[in-house]
CSV table of C-alpha atoms and ligand atoms in Angstrom, one decimal:
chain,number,residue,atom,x,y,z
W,421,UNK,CA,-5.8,25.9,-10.0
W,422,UNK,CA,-4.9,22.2,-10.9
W,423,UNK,CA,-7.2,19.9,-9.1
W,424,UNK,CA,-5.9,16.9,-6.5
W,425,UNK,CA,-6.0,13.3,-8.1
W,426,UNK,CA,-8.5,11.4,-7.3
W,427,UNK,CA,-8.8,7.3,-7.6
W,428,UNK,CA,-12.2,5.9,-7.5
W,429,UNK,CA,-14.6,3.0,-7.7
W,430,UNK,CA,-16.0,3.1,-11.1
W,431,UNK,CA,-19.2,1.7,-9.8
W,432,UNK,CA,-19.2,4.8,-8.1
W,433,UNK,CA,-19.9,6.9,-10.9
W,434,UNK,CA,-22.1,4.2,-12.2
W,435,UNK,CA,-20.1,1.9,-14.0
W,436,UNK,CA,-22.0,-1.2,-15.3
W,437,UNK,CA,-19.0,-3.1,-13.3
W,438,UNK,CA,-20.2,-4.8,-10.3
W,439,UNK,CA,-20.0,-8.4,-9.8
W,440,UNK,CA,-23.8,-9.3,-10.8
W,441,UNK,CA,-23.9,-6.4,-13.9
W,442,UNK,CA,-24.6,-3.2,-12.0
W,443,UNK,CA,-22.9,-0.2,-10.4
W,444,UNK,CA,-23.3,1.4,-7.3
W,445,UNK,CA,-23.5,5.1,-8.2
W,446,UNK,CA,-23.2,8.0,-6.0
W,447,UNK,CA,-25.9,10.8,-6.4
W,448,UNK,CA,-25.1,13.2,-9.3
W,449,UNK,CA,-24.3,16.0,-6.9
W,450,UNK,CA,-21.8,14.5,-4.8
W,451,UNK,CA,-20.6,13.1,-8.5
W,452,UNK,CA,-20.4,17.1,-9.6
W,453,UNK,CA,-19.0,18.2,-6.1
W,454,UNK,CA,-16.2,15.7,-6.5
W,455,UNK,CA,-15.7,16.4,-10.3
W,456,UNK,CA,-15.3,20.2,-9.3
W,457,UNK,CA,-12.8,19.0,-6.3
W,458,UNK,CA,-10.8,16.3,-7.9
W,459,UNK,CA,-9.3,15.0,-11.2
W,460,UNK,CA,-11.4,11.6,-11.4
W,461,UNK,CA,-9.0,8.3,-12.0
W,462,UNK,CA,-11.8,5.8,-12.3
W,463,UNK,CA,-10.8,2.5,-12.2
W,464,UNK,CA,-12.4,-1.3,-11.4
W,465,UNK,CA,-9.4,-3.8,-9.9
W,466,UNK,CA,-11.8,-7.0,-10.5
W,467,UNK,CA,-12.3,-6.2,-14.3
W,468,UNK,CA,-9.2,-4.5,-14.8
W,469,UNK,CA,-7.9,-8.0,-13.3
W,470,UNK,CA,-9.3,-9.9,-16.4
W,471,UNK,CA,-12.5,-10.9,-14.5
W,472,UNK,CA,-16.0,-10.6,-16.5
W,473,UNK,CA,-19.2,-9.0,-15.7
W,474,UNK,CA,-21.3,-10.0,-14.8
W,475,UNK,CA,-19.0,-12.6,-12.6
W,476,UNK,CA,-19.4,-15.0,-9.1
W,477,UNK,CA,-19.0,-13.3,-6.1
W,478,UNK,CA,-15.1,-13.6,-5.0
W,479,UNK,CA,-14.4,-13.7,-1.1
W,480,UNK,CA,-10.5,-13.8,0.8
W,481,UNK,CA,-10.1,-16.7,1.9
W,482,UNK,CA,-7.0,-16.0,3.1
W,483,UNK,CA,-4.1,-13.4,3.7
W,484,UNK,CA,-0.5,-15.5,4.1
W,485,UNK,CA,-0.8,-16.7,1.7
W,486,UNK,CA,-3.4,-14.5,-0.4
W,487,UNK,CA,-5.8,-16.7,-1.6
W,488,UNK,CA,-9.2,-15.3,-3.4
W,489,UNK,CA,-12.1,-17.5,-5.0
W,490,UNK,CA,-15.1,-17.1,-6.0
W,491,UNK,CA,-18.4,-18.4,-4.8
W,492,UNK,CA,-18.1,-22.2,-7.2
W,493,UNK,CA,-15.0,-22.2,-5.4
W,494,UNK,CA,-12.8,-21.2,-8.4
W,495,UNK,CA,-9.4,-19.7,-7.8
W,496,UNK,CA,-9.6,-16.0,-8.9
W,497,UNK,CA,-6.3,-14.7,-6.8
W,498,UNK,CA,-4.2,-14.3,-10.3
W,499,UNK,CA,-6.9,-11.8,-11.3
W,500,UNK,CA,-7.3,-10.1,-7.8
W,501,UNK,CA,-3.4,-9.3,-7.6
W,502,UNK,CA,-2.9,-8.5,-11.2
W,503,UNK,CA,-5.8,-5.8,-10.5
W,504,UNK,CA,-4.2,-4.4,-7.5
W,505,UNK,CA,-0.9,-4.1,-9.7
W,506,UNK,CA,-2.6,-2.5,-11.9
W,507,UNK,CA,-4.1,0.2,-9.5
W,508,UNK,CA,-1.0,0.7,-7.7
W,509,UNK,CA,0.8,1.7,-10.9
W,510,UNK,CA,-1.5,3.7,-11.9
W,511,UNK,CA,-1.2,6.0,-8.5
W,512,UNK,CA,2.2,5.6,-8.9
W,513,UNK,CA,2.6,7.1,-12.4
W,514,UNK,CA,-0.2,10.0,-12.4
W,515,UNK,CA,1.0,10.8,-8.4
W,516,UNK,CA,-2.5,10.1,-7.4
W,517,UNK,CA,-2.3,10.5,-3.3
W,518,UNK,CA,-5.9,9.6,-2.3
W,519,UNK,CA,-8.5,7.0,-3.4
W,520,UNK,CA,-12.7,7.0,-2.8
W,521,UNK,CA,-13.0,3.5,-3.2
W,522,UNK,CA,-16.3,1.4,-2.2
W,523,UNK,CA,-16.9,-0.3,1.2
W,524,UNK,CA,-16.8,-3.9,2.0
W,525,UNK,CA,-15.3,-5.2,-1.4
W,526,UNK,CA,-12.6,-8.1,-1.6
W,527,UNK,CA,-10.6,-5.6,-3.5
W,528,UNK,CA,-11.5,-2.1,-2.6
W,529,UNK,CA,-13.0,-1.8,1.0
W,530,UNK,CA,-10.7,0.1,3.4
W,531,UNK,CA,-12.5,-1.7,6.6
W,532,UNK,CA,-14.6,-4.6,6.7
W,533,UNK,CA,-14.6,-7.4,4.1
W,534,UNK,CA,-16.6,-10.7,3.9
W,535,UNK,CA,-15.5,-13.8,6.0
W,536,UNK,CA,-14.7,-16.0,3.1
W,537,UNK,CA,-17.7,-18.4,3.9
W,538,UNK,CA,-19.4,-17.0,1.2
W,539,UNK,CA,-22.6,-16.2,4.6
W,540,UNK,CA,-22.5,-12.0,4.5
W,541,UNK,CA,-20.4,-12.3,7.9
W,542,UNK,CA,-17.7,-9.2,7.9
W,543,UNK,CA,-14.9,-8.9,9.3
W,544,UNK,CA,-12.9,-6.0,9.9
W,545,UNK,CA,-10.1,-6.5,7.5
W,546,UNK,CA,-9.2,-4.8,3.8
W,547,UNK,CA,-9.4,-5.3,-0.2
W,548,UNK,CA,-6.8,-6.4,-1.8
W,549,UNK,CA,-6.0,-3.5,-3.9
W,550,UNK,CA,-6.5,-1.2,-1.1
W,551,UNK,CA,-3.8,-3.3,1.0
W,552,UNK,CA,-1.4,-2.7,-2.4
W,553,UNK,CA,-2.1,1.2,-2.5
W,554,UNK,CA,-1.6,1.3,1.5
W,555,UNK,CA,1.9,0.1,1.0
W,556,UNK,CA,2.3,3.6,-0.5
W,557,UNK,CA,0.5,5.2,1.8
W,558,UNK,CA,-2.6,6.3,-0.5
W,559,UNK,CA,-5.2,7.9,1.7
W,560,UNK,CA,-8.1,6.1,0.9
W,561,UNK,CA,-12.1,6.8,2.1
W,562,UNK,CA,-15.5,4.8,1.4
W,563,UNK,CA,-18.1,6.1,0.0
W,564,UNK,CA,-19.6,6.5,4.1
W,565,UNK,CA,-16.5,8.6,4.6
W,566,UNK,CA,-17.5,11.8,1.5
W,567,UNK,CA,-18.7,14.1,3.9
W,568,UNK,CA,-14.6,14.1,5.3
W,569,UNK,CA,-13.5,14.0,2.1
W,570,UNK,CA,-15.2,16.6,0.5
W,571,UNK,CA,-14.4,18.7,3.8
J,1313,SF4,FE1,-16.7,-1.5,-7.7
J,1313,SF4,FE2,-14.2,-2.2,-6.7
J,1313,SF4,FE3,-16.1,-4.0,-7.0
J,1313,SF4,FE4,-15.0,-2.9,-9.2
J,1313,SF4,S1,-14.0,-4.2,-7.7
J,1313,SF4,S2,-17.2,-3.3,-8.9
J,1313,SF4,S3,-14.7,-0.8,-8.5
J,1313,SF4,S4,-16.2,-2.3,-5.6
């Protein structure tokens, strides 16, 4: 039987591609368990922007207009949207309806994101490339949200 698409984090699966050089891996078995569920699309918005690891901490500054920087207070919203393009194309081409992507990222957190003070406030609010793949109505879960997932 085919298997459903599947975008994710690649820091999920332990991707060296998270802001200060590391990843934020799942555990192997609920790696294998969704491997045997789901036809993996990994995929990093920040580096597929054009942004290098390790890199500065980016926040959202703001929404209308989008406006990201990072923590030296370098404009990084060319790289943030160029990212999101990126993802939503690929869903768009490969038909990819859902998306485990991790929480509390500028780019890929479906609920809470930092302030934009750069002070580990949240506030409720999404990434910018899970805002993109909402406009198509991608059903996306963190990586608090397997166990519904995987139901
Ligand atoms: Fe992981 Fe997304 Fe951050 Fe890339 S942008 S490191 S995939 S949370």
């Amino acid at each position: 039987m085919k298997k459903e698409k599947l975008l994710i984090s690649s820091c999920l699966l332990g991707e060296l591609v998270k802001y200060n050089g590391s990843h934020n891996k799942l555990d192997e078995t609920t790696i294998e368990e969704l491997k045997s569920k789901f036809e993996l699309f990994p995929f990093c918005p920040e580096v597929e922007g054009g942004l290098p690891t390790p890199r500065v901490p980016c926040e959202i500054i703001s929404l209308n207009p989008i406006k990201v920087i990072d923590k030296k207070n370098n404009d990084k919203t060319n790289e943030f949207l160029k990212g999101a393009s990126k993802a939503l194309e690929l869903c768009k081409k490969n038909h990819i309806k859902k998306a485990l992507l991790k929480s509390n990222s500028p780019s890929c957190s479906n609920q809470y994101i930092y302030d934009g003070t750069f002070s580990s406030n949240k506030i409720k609010g999404v990434g910018i490339t899970v805002s993109y793949l909402n406009s198509i109505n991608i059903k996306i879960y963190n990586e608090k949200e397997l166990n519904t997932l995987l139901m």
